[in-house]
Amino acid sequence: MYIPKYFKVTNVDEIWDFVQKNSFATIVTTEQVKPIATHLPLVLKKKGDDYYLTGHMAYGNPQWRTFETCEDVLVMFQGPHAYISSSWYSHENVPTWNYQAIHMYGKASILEKDELIEELTGMLNKYEQNRENPVLWDKLSPELLENQLKGIVGFKIKVAEIQAAYKLSQNRNETDYINIINNLQNEGNPNSKQMAGLMGKRLKNQI
């Protein structure tokens, strides 16, 4: 991913937090030079000094069959993004787009059944634990679980490289930066308001 120096993020804790909050990813592989993509939730884990992404997809999805032959899997995570009008600058310029994105590369492998059950249990715990009536693994019937396991394939990706870009108008002067935040707040859509919040937090941390 092309990342100008203004927007490059290398803080591991910040990247970890981002992926935990934006875990719905796009996973990309190739089959005979043709790209294949699947959109699905993933879980980032740390084991020793290594990081792994775990997840599962439908057995009928042909992408998992490319894991063996694909040298590298690309996984993309995206946060809020918003259009930035150049009318918000104090000088003539062109519009742009602000965003947060993280790319991870690594080798994928298929999970054994016990590993898949561990992955599913952890995912249910993550997304169900704070609900009024959580649906957890041990609350579901063995018959249902066994039937569902037959229809999915679990996988893990050992992360070999991380690229992170937060394009938040860091290359603008303070006057334009504050004006961008104010205008994003008035845009009336959730993405713009989230972007304004991120930019405001960054500004506050610099003061």
Tab-separated table of C-alpha atoms in Angstrom:
chain	number	residue	atom	x	y	z
A	1	MET	CA	0.000	0.000	0.000
A	2	TYR	CA	1.340	3.428	-0.890
A	3	ILE	CA	1.699	5.444	2.335
A	4	PRO	CA	3.150	8.995	2.350
A	5	LYS	CA	5.269	9.658	5.458
A	6	TYR	CA	2.648	11.994	6.983
A	7	PHE	CA	0.120	9.161	7.218
A	8	LYS	CA	2.236	6.125	8.156
A	9	VAL	CA	1.363	4.396	11.463
A	10	THR	CA	3.840	2.036	13.149
A	11	ASN	CA	2.614	1.924	16.748
A	12	VAL	CA	1.720	-1.735	17.355
A	13	ASP	CA	-0.688	-0.994	20.218
A	14	GLU	CA	-2.568	1.515	18.057
A	15	ILE	CA	-2.801	-0.993	15.202
A	16	TRP	CA	-3.987	-3.715	17.594
A	17	ASP	CA	-6.728	-1.454	18.964
A	18	PHE	CA	-7.825	-0.473	15.436
A	19	VAL	CA	-8.216	-4.092	14.299
A	20	GLN	CA	-10.152	-5.025	17.444
A	21	LYS	CA	-12.622	-2.211	16.712
A	22	ASN	CA	-12.756	-2.725	12.920
A	23	SER	CA	-12.583	-6.494	12.629
A	24	PHE	CA	-14.730	-6.926	9.499
A	25	ALA	CA	-12.063	-7.458	6.850
A	26	THR	CA	-11.483	-8.226	3.189
A	27	ILE	CA	-9.198	-11.173	2.485
A	28	VAL	CA	-7.581	-11.372	-0.953
A	29	THR	CA	-5.790	-14.278	-2.636
A	30	THR	CA	-5.101	-15.207	-6.245
A	31	GLU	CA	-5.924	-18.224	-8.364
A	32	GLN	CA	-4.049	-18.401	-11.660
A	33	VAL	CA	-3.305	-14.641	-11.351
A	34	LYS	CA	-7.012	-13.802	-10.868
A	35	PRO	CA	-7.773	-12.038	-7.542
A	36	ILE	CA	-10.385	-13.575	-5.247
A	37	ALA	CA	-11.853	-11.645	-2.301
A	38	THR	CA	-14.077	-12.517	0.650
A	39	HIS	CA	-15.550	-10.158	3.252
A	40	LEU	CA	-15.642	-11.612	6.750
A	41	PRO	CA	-14.847	-10.946	10.434
A	42	LEU	CA	-11.402	-11.902	11.685
A	43	VAL	CA	-9.807	-12.116	15.125
A	44	LEU	CA	-6.276	-10.842	15.757
A	45	LYS	CA	-4.298	-12.850	18.317
A	46	LYS	CA	-0.775	-12.744	19.681
A	47	LYS	CA	1.179	-15.911	20.482
A	48	GLY	CA	4.654	-15.217	21.789
A	49	ASP	CA	6.214	-12.712	19.427
A	50	ASP	CA	3.938	-13.649	16.513
A	51	TYR	CA	0.571	-12.272	15.421
A	52	TYR	CA	-2.170	-14.395	13.843
A	53	LEU	CA	-5.499	-13.666	12.195
A	54	THR	CA	-8.125	-16.377	12.550
A	55	GLY	CA	-11.481	-16.782	10.878
A	56	HIS	CA	-13.722	-19.095	8.889
A	57	MET	CA	-15.600	-19.142	5.612
A	58	ALA	CA	-18.184	-21.334	3.919
A	59	TYR	CA	-16.953	-24.715	2.684
A	60	GLY	CA	-18.495	-23.862	-0.678
A	61	ASN	CA	-16.313	-20.747	-0.975
A	62	PRO	CA	-13.473	-21.683	-3.368
A	63	GLN	CA	-11.074	-19.165	-1.857
A	64	TRP	CA	-9.871	-21.404	0.979
A	65	ARG	CA	-8.561	-23.854	-1.613
A	66	THR	CA	-6.110	-21.164	-2.796
A	67	PHE	CA	-4.363	-20.936	0.582
A	68	GLU	CA	-1.975	-23.812	-0.171
A	69	THR	CA	-0.678	-22.345	-3.416
A	70	CYS	CA	-0.869	-18.644	-2.569
A	71	GLU	CA	2.449	-17.275	-1.317
A	72	ASP	CA	0.872	-14.362	0.530
A	73	VAL	CA	-2.650	-13.552	1.640
A	74	LEU	CA	-3.629	-9.882	1.803
A	75	VAL	CA	-6.057	-8.827	4.522
A	76	MET	CA	-7.505	-5.301	4.520
A	77	PHE	CA	-9.177	-3.536	7.435
A	78	GLN	CA	-10.911	-0.190	6.977
A	79	GLY	CA	-12.093	2.426	9.434
A	80	PRO	CA	-14.081	5.638	8.918
A	81	HIS	CA	-13.552	7.576	5.695
A	82	ALA	CA	-14.849	10.901	4.429
A	83	TYR	CA	-14.743	13.287	1.479
A	84	ILE	CA	-12.732	16.449	2.164
A	85	SER	CA	-13.846	19.461	0.129
A	86	SER	CA	-11.112	21.890	-0.883
A	87	SER	CA	-13.580	24.700	-0.147
A	88	TRP	CA	-12.660	24.090	3.500
A	89	TYR	CA	-9.078	25.281	2.917
A	90	SER	CA	-7.854	28.853	3.261
A	91	HIS	CA	-6.200	28.631	-0.167
A	92	GLU	CA	-6.929	27.183	-3.594
A	93	ASN	CA	-6.466	23.420	-3.766
A	94	VAL	CA	-8.163	20.202	-4.861
A	95	PRO	CA	-10.474	17.957	-2.804
A	96	THR	CA	-9.335	14.666	-1.304
A	97	TRP	CA	-10.522	11.754	0.842
A	98	ASN	CA	-9.513	10.966	4.419
A	99	TYR	CA	-9.449	7.382	5.670
A	100	GLN	CA	-7.940	4.767	7.950
A	101	ALA	CA	-6.716	1.485	6.475
A	102	ILE	CA	-4.522	-1.399	7.584
A	103	HIS	CA	-3.094	-4.117	5.338
A	104	MET	CA	-1.669	-7.349	6.700
A	105	TYR	CA	0.211	-9.969	4.695
A	106	GLY	CA	0.956	-13.548	5.653
A	107	LYS	CA	0.712	-17.236	4.883
A	108	ALA	CA	-2.671	-18.894	5.475
A	109	SER	CA	-3.259	-22.439	6.653
A	110	ILE	CA	-6.340	-24.515	7.467
A	111	LEU	CA	-7.396	-25.065	11.082
A	112	GLU	CA	-7.920	-28.506	12.563
A	113	LYS	CA	-11.361	-29.189	14.029
A	114	ASP	CA	-10.336	-28.456	17.620
A	115	GLU	CA	-8.675	-25.201	16.508
A	116	LEU	CA	-11.801	-24.229	14.578
A	117	ILE	CA	-13.985	-24.829	17.656
A	118	GLU	CA	-11.601	-22.645	19.690
A	119	GLU	CA	-11.815	-19.911	17.028
A	120	LEU	CA	-15.628	-20.019	16.921
A	121	THR	CA	-15.914	-20.060	20.716
A	122	GLY	CA	-13.675	-17.012	20.966
A	123	MET	CA	-15.575	-15.143	18.278
A	124	LEU	CA	-18.925	-15.799	19.948
A	125	ASN	CA	-17.505	-14.655	23.279
A	126	LYS	CA	-16.228	-11.432	21.710
A	127	TYR	CA	-19.472	-10.427	20.009
A	128	GLU	CA	-22.056	-11.921	22.383
A	129	GLN	CA	-20.647	-11.404	25.876
A	130	ASN	CA	-22.240	-8.001	26.533
A	131	ARG	CA	-25.669	-8.863	25.147
A	132	GLU	CA	-28.744	-9.402	27.291
A	133	ASN	CA	-29.189	-12.984	26.089
A	134	PRO	CA	-25.748	-14.050	24.797
A	135	VAL	CA	-25.595	-17.017	22.430
A	136	LEU	CA	-22.390	-18.774	23.461
A	137	TRP	CA	-20.874	-21.987	22.167
A	138	ASP	CA	-21.751	-24.107	25.204
A	139	LYS	CA	-25.384	-22.963	25.051
A	140	LEU	CA	-25.953	-24.363	21.561
A	141	SER	CA	-26.974	-27.981	20.979
A	142	PRO	CA	-24.231	-30.450	19.914
A	143	GLU	CA	-26.347	-31.516	16.915
A	144	LEU	CA	-26.631	-27.966	15.613
A	145	LEU	CA	-22.932	-27.271	16.135
A	146	GLU	CA	-21.846	-30.463	14.397
A	147	ASN	CA	-24.009	-29.680	11.366
A	148	GLN	CA	-22.657	-26.126	11.189
A	149	LEU	CA	-19.040	-27.300	11.445
A	150	LYS	CA	-19.522	-29.413	8.337
A	151	GLY	CA	-20.364	-26.304	6.310
A	152	ILE	CA	-17.367	-24.125	7.180
A	153	VAL	CA	-13.580	-24.095	6.943
A	154	GLY	CA	-11.438	-22.421	9.590
A	155	PHE	CA	-8.102	-20.810	8.827
A	156	LYS	CA	-5.295	-18.822	10.394
A	157	ILE	CA	-2.873	-16.349	8.864
A	158	LYS	CA	0.558	-15.839	10.404
A	159	VAL	CA	1.150	-12.124	9.958
A	160	ALA	CA	4.464	-11.382	8.245
A	161	GLU	CA	4.003	-7.708	7.367
A	162	ILE	CA	1.760	-4.857	8.509
A	163	GLN	CA	1.114	-1.622	6.643
A	164	ALA	CA	-1.021	1.038	8.325
A	165	ALA	CA	-2.206	4.390	6.961
A	166	TYR	CA	-4.226	7.040	8.789
A	167	LYS	CA	-4.877	9.865	6.329
A	168	LEU	CA	-6.281	12.518	8.660
A	169	SER	CA	-5.134	15.768	7.012
A	170	GLN	CA	-1.862	15.713	8.980
A	171	ASN	CA	-0.240	17.663	6.131
A	172	ARG	CA	-2.570	20.678	6.577
A	173	ASN	CA	-1.915	23.765	8.679
A	174	GLU	CA	-3.769	24.180	11.984
A	175	THR	CA	-6.312	26.656	10.620
A	176	ASP	CA	-7.344	24.370	7.750
A	177	TYR	CA	-7.248	21.319	10.023
A	178	ILE	CA	-9.708	22.826	12.491
A	179	ASN	CA	-11.915	24.055	9.654
A	180	ILE	CA	-12.024	20.533	8.182
A	181	ILE	CA	-13.130	19.147	11.546
A	182	ASN	CA	-15.897	21.717	11.890
A	183	ASN	CA	-17.197	21.098	8.384
A	184	LEU	CA	-17.114	17.310	8.830
A	185	GLN	CA	-19.213	17.689	11.976
A	186	ASN	CA	-21.835	19.504	9.896
A	187	GLU	CA	-21.945	16.952	7.071
A	188	GLY	CA	-24.731	14.950	8.670
A	189	ASN	CA	-23.460	11.434	7.951
A	190	PRO	CA	-21.916	8.977	10.457
A	191	ASN	CA	-18.627	8.506	8.584
A	192	SER	CA	-17.923	12.237	8.458
A	193	LYS	CA	-18.728	12.656	12.140
A	194	GLN	CA	-16.476	9.724	13.038
A	195	MET	CA	-13.674	11.222	10.974
A	196	ALA	CA	-14.167	14.575	12.707
A	197	GLY	CA	-13.903	12.803	16.054
A	198	LEU	CA	-10.661	11.071	15.068
A	199	MET	CA	-9.130	14.298	13.816
A	200	GLY	CA	-10.283	16.168	16.917
A	201	LYS	CA	-8.735	13.524	19.175
A	202	ARG	CA	-5.446	13.784	17.300
A	203	LEU	CA	-5.480	17.580	17.639
A	204	LYS	CA	-6.218	17.344	21.366
A	205	ASN	CA	-3.302	14.924	21.873
A	206	GLN	CA	-0.938	17.391	20.237
A	207	ILE	CA	-1.899	20.306	22.458
